Coordinates of C-alpha atoms and ligand atoms in Angstrom, one line a residue:
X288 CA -8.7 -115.1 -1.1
X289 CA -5.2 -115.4 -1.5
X290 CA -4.5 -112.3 -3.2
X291 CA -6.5 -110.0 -0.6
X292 CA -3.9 -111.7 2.2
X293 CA -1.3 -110.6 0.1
X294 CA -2.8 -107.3 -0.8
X295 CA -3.3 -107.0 3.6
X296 CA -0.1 -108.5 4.1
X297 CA 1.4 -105.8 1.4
X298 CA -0.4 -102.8 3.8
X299 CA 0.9 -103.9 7.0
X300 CA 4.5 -104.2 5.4
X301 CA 3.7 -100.5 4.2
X302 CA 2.2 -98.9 7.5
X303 CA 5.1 -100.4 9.3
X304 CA 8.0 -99.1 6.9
X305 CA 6.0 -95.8 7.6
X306 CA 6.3 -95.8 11.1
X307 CA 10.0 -97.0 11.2
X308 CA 10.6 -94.2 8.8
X309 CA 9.1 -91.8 11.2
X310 CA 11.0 -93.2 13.7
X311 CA 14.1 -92.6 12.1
X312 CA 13.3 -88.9 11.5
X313 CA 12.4 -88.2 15.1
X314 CA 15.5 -89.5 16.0
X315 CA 17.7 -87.4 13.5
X316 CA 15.6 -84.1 14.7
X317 CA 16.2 -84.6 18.1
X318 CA 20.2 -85.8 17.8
X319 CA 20.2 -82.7 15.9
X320 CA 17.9 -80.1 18.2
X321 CA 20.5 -81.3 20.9
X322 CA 23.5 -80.8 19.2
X323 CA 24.5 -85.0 19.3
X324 CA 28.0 -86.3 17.7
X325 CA 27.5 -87.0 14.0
X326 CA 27.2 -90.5 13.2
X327 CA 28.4 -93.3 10.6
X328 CA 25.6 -93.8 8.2
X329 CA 23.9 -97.5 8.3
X330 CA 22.5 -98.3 4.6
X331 CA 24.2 -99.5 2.0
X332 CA 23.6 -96.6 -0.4
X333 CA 26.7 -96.7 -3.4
X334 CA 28.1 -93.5 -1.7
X335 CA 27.6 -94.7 2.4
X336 CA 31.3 -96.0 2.7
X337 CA 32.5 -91.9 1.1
X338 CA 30.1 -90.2 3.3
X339 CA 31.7 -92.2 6.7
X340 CA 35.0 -92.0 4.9
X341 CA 34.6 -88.1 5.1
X342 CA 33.3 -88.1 8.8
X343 CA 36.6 -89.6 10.0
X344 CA 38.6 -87.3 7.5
X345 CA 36.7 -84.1 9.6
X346 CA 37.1 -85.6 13.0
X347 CA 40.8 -86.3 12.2
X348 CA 41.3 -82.6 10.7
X349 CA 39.3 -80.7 13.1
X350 CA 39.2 -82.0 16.7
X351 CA 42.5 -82.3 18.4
X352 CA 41.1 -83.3 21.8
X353 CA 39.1 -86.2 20.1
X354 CA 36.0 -85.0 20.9
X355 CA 33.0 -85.9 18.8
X356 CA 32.1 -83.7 15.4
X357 CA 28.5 -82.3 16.5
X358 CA 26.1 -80.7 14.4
X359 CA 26.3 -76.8 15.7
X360 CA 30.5 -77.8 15.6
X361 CA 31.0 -78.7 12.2
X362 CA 30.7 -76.7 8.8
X363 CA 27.7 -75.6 7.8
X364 CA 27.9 -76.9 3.6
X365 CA 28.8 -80.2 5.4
X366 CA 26.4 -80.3 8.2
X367 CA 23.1 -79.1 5.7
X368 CA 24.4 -81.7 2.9
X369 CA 24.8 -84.3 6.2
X370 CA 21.1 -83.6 7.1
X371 CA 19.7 -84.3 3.9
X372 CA 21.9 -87.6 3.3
X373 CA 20.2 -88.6 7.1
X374 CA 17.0 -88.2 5.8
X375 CA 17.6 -90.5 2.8
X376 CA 18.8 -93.1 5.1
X377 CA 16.0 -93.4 7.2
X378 CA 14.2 -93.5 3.8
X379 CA 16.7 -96.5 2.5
X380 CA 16.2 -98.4 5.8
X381 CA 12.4 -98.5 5.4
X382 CA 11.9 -100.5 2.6
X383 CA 9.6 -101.0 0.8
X384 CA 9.3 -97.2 0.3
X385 CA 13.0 -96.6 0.3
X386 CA 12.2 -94.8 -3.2
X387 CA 9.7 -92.2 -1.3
X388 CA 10.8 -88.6 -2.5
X389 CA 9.2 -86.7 0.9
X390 CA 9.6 -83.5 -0.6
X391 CA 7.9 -84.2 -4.2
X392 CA 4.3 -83.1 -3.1
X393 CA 6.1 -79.9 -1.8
X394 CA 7.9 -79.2 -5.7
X395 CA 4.2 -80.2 -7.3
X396 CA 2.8 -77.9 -5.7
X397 CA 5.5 -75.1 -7.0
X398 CA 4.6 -76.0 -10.0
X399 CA 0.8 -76.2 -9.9
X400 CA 1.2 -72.6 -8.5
X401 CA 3.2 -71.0 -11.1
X402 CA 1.0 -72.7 -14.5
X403 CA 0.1 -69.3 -15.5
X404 CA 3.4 -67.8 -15.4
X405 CA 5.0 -71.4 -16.7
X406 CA 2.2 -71.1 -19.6
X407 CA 3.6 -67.2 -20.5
X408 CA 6.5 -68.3 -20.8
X409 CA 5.9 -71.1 -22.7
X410 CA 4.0 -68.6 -25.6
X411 CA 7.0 -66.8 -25.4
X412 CA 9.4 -69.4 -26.4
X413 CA 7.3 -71.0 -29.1
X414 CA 6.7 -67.3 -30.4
X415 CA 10.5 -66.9 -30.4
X416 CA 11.2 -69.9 -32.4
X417 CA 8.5 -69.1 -35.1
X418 CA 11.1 -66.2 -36.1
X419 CA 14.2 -67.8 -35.2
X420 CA 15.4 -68.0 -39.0
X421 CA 14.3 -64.6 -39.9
X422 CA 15.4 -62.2 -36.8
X423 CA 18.8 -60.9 -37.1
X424 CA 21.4 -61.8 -34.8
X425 CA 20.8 -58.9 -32.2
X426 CA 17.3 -60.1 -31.4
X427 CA 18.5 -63.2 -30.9
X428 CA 21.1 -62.0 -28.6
X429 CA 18.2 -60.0 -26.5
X430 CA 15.8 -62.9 -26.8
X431 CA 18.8 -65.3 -25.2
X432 CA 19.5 -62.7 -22.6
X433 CA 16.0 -62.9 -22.1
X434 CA 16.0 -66.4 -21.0
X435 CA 19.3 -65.8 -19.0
X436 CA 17.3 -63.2 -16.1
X437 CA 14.1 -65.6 -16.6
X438 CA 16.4 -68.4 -15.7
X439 CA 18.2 -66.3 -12.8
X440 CA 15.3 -65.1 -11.3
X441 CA 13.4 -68.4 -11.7
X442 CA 16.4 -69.7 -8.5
X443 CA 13.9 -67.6 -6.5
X444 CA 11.6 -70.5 -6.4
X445 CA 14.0 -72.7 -3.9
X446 CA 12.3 -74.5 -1.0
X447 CA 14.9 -75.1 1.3
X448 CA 15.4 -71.6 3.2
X449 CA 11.1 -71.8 4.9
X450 CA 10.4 -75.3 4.3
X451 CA 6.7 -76.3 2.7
X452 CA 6.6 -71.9 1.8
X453 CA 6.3 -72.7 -2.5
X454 CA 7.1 -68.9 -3.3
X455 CA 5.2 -69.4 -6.8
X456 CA 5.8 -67.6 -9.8
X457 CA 2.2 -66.0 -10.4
X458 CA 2.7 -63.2 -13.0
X459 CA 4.6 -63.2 -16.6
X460 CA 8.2 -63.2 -15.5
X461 CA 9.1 -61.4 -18.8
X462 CA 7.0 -58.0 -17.7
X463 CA 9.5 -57.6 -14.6
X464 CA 13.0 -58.2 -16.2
X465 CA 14.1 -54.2 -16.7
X466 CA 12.9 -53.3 -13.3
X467 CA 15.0 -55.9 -12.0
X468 CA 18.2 -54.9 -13.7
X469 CA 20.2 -53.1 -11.1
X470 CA 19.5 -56.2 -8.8
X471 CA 22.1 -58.0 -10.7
X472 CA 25.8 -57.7 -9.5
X473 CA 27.6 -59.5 -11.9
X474 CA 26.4 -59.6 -15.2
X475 CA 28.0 -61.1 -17.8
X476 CA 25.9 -62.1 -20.5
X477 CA 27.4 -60.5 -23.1
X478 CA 30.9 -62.9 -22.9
X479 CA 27.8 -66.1 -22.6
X480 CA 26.5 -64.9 -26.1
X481 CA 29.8 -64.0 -27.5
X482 CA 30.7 -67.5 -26.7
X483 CA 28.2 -69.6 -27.8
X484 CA 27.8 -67.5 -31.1
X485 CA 31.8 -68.1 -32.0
X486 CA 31.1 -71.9 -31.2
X487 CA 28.1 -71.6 -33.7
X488 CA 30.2 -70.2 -36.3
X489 CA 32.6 -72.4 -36.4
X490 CA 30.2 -75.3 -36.4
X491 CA 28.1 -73.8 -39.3
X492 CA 31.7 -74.2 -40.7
X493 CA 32.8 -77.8 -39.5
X494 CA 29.7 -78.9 -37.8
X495 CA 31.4 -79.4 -34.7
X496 CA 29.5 -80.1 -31.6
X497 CA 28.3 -77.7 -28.9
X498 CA 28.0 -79.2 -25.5
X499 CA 26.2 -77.2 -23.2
X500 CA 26.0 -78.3 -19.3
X501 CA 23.1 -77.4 -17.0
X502 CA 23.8 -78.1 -13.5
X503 CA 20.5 -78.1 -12.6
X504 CA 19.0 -77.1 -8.9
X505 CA 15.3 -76.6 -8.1
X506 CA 12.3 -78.4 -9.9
X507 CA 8.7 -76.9 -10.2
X508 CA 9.2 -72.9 -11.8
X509 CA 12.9 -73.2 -12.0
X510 CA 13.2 -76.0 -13.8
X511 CA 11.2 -74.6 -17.2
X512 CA 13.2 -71.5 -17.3
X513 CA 16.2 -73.7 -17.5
X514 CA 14.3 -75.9 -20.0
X515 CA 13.0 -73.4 -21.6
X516 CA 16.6 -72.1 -22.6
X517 CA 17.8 -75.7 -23.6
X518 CA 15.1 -75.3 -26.0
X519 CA 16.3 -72.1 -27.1
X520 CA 19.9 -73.1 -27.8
X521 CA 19.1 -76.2 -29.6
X522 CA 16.4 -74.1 -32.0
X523 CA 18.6 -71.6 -32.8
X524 CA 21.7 -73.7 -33.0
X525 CA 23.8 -71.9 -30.2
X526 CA 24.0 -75.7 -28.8
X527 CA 24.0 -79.0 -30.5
X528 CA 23.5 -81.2 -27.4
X529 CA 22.2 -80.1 -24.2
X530 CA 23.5 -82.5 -20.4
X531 CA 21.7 -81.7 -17.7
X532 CA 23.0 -82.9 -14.4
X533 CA 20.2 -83.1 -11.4
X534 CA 20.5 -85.1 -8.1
X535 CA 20.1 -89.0 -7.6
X536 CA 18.5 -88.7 -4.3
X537 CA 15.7 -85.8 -2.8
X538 CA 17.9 -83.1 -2.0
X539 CA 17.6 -79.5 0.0
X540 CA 14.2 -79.8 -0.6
X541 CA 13.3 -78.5 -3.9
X542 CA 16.4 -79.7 -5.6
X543 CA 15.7 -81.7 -9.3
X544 CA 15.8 -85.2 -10.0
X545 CA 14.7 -87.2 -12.6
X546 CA 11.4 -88.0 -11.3
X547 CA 11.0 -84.2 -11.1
X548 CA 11.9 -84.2 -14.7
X549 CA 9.2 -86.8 -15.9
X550 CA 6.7 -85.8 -14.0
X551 CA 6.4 -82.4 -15.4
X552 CA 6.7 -83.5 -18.8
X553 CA 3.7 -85.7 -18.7
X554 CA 2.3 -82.6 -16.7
X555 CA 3.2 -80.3 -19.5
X556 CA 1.9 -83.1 -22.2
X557 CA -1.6 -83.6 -20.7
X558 CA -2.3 -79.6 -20.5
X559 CA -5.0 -78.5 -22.1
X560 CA -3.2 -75.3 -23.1
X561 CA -1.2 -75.9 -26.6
X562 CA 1.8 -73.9 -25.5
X563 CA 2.6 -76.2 -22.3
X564 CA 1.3 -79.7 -24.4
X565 CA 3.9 -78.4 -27.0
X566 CA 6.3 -78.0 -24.9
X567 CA 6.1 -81.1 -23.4
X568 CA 5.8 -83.2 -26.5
X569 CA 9.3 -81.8 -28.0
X570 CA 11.2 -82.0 -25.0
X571 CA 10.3 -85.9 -24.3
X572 CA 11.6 -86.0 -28.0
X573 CA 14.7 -84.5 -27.2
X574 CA 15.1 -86.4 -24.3
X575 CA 14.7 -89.5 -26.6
X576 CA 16.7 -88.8 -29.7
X577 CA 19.6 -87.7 -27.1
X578 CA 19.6 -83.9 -28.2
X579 CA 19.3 -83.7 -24.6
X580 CA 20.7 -86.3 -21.8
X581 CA 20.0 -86.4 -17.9
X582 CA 22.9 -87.7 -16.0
X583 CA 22.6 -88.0 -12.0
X584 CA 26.2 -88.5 -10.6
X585 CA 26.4 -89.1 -7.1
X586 CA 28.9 -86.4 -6.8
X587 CA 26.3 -83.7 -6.8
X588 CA 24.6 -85.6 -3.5
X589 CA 28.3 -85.3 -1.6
X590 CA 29.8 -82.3 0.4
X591 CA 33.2 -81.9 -0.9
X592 CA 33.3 -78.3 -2.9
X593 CA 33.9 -78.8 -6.1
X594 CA 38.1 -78.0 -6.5
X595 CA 37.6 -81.4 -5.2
X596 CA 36.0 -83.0 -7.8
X597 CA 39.4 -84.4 -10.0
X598 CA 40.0 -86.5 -6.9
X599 CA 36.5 -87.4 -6.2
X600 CA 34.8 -87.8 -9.0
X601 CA 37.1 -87.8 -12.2
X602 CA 35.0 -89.4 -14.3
X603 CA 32.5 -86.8 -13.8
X604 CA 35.1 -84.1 -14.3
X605 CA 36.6 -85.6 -17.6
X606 CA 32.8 -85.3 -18.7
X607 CA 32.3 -81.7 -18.0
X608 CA 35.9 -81.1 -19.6
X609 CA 33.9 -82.0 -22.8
X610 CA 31.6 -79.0 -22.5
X611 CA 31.9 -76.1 -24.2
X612 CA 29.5 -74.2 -21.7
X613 CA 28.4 -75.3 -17.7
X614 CA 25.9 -72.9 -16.2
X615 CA 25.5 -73.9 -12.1
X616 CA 22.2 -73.0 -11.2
X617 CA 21.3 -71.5 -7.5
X618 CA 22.9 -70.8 -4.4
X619 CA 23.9 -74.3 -3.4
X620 CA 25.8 -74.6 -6.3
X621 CA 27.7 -71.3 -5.8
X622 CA 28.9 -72.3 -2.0
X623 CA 30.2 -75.3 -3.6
X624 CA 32.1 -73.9 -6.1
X625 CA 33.5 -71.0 -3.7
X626 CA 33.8 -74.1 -0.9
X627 CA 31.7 -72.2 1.2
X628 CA 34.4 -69.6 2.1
X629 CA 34.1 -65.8 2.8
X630 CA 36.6 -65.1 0.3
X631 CA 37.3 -60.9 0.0
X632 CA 34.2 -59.1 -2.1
X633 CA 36.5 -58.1 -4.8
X634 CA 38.7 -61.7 -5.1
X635 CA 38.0 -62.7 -8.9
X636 CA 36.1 -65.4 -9.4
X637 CA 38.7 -67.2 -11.4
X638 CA 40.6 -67.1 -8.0
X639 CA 37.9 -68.1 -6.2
X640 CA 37.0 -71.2 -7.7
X641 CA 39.9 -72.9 -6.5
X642 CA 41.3 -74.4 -9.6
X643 CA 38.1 -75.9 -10.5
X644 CA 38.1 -75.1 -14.5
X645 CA 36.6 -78.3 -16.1
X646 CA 35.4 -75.7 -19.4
X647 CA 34.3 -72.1 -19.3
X648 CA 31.3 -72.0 -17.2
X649 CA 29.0 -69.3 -15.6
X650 CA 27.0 -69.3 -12.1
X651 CA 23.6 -68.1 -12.2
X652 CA 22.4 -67.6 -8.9
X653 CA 20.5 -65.3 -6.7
X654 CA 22.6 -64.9 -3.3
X655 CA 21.4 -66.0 -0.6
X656 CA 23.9 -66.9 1.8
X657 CA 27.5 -64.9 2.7
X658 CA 29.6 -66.2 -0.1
X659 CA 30.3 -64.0 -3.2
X660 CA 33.5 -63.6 -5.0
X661 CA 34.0 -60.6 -8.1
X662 CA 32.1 -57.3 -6.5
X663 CA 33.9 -54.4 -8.0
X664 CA 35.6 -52.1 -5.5
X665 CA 33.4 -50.6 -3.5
X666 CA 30.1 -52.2 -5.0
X667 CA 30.0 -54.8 -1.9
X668 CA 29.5 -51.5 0.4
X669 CA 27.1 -49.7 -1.5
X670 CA 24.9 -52.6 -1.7
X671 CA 24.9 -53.2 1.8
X672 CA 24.4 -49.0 2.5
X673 CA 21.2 -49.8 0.8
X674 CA 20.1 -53.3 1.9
X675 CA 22.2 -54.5 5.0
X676 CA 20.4 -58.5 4.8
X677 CA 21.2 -58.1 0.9
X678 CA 23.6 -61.1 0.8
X679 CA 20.9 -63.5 2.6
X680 CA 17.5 -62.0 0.8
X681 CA 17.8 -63.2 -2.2
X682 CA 16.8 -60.0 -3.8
X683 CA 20.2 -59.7 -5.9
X684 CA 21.6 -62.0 -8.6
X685 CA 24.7 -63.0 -10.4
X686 CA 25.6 -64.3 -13.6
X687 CA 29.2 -64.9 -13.5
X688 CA 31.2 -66.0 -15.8
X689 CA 35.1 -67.6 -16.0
X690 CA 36.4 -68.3 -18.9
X691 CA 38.0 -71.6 -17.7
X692 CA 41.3 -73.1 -17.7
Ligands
F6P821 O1 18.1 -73.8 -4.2 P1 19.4 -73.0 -3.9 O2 19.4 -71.7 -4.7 O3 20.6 -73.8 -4.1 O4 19.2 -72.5 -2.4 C1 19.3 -73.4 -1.4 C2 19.2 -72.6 -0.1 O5 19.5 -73.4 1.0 C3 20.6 -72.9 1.7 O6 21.4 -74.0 1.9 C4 20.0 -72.3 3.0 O7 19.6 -73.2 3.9 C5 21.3 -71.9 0.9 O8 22.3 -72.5 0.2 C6 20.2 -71.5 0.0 O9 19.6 -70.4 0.6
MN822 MN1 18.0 -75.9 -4.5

């Protein structure tokens, strides 16, 4: 008799957290639809006091006449980030479901969608790895740059620009690598292999480490490619240890975090395919031996760019100093590491990272929005001859790489 008041009184306390969340989220659409002042955040999340911190800092810096930071008044990277933080408030001050991740059934689904594609890809890598000791060191390099496109064109799969629209990855992505080719604008994966294979070298040598950093953005599709390679590098000793760095809170809707993570490993264990249980089975094993370690910083969930990140965040910048390799997956990630400027096509992208060069490090991203740094001459207006909306379609890719400090 108790229990079932409890287990009523335990319903109610859900149903009304539900509706108080809802509440909150009207609210927040309509201050925003109508263009309302920015406010002070109310939870007592470990980053609140930062985020209000940085909402004075921009009212002091931009508005001389003291007039209220609004949403269609402020910059856009902080504005979307802004939004996103809102909607984990209203989350945080609905307990008991302050944990809710409102855009997990949303990433399922992207994966659920894309099995067959996930499961060819899988094949793929276990195939590779049967060989791994007996291919020569160019069909290791073409099976590496392989994985590279896989994992550029896997940032396809992001959820944020039609909210709820999974664009699934239906057919093998390895059939439609050559065609996409002249889609990429930057490609530098021959300085990534050249890289990696010097560090293994010198490791088979003094059997140093090699760190490599995944900044990771969007779960479902995108997160096996990017898997997919950290299994690649460990088999065939390009990395020793593989840090992956995903978000502590739900984020521009598809973005990773470790829920994300488990989930699809128990996903990938249960299948009834061999490739995907495989899969699953020997990356929970990496996970646990610490071959590979998830780290959630609450710097990746701010909106400074990331020039800022000695200041903010050292300890987090000390850590990536330790890598020998950081690839920054997806659009989100670019923006932040170009702080969201419109810097000249042809600016280097040395330049154009601002001074942030923790280690060498690469962005793989297909661009989305108006921010891209390293075109050779002229290649920014050819592009655009051909495909005017080509810096917001998607359709083109980078993977750019600087060499670091
Ligand atoms: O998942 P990604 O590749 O970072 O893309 C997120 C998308 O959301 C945006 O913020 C657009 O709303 C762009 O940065 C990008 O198009
Ligand atoms: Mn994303």
């Amino acid at each position: 008799m108790r229990s079932a008041r409890c287990g009523r009184g335990l319903a109610l306390e859900g149903t009304e957290a539900e509706k108080k969340a809802i509440s909150l989220l009207s609210k927040l659409r309509n201050e925003l639809q109508t263009d309302k002042p920015l406010l002070p955040l109310h939870d007592d999340w470990v980053d609140t006091d930062i985020w209000n911190q940085y909402l004075e800092d921009q009212h002091n810096l931009l508005n001389e006449n003291d007039k209220k930071i609004s949403w269609f008044q402020s910059s856009w990277l902080y504005v979307e980030c802004y939004l996103y933080r809102r909607i984990h408030e209203a989350l945080v001050l609905s307990s008991p479901i302050s944990d809710f991740d409102v855009f997990k059934d949303s990433k399922d689904q992207n994966f659920l969608e894309s099995r067959g594609a996930i499961e060819a890809l899988c094949f793929y890598l276990q195939e590779s790895k049967r060989t791994i000791e007996v291919v020569d060191e160019n069909i290791q390099k073409d099976e590496f740059c392989k994985l590279l496109q896989i994992m550029l064109w896997g940032n396809k799969c992001d959820l944020a620009v039609v909210p709820g629209q999974s664009i699934p990855q239906t057919s093998s992505p390895l059939t439609i690598l050559e065609g996409l080719k002249p889609f990429i604008l930057v490609n530098n994966m021959d300085a990534l292999w050249s890289l990696l294979l010097n560090k293994r070298k010198k490791s088979q040598e003094n059997f140093s480490v090699i760190r490599v950093d995944f900044i990771l953005d969007n779960a479902g599709f995108e997160l096996v490619t990017d898997l997919v390679m950290a299994d690649f590098l460990i088999a065939s000793n390009l990395a020793t240890e593989i840090h992956f760095h995903g978000k502590c809170i739900p984020w521009f809707v598809s973005d990773t975090n470790i829920k994300d993570v488990n989930w699809l490993i128990t996903q990938l264990k249960a299948a009834e395919s061999t490739y995907l249980s495989t899969c699953g089975l020997i990356w929970e094993d990496y996970l646990k031996k610490k071959t590979w370690v998830y780290h959630d910083h609450m710097f990746w969930t701010l909106p400074f760019e990331y020039c800022a990140m000695p200041h903010v965040a050292p300890d987090l910048y000390a850590d990536l100093q330790k890598s020998n390799l950081i690839l920054f997956k997806g659009d989100l990630n670019y923006r932040k590491l170009l702080g969201d400027r419109k810097w000249g096509l042809t600016i280097p992208f040395h330049e154009a990272l601002n001074g942030f060069h923790p280690a060498p490090l690469c962005s793989i991203r297909t661009v989305k929005t108006q921010v891209q740094a390293g075109l050779a001459p002229g290649q920014g207006e050819q592009v655009a001859d051909s495909n005017p909306e080509w810096m917001t379609s998607g359709n083109y890719g980078i993977l750019q790489f600087d060499g670091g400090p």
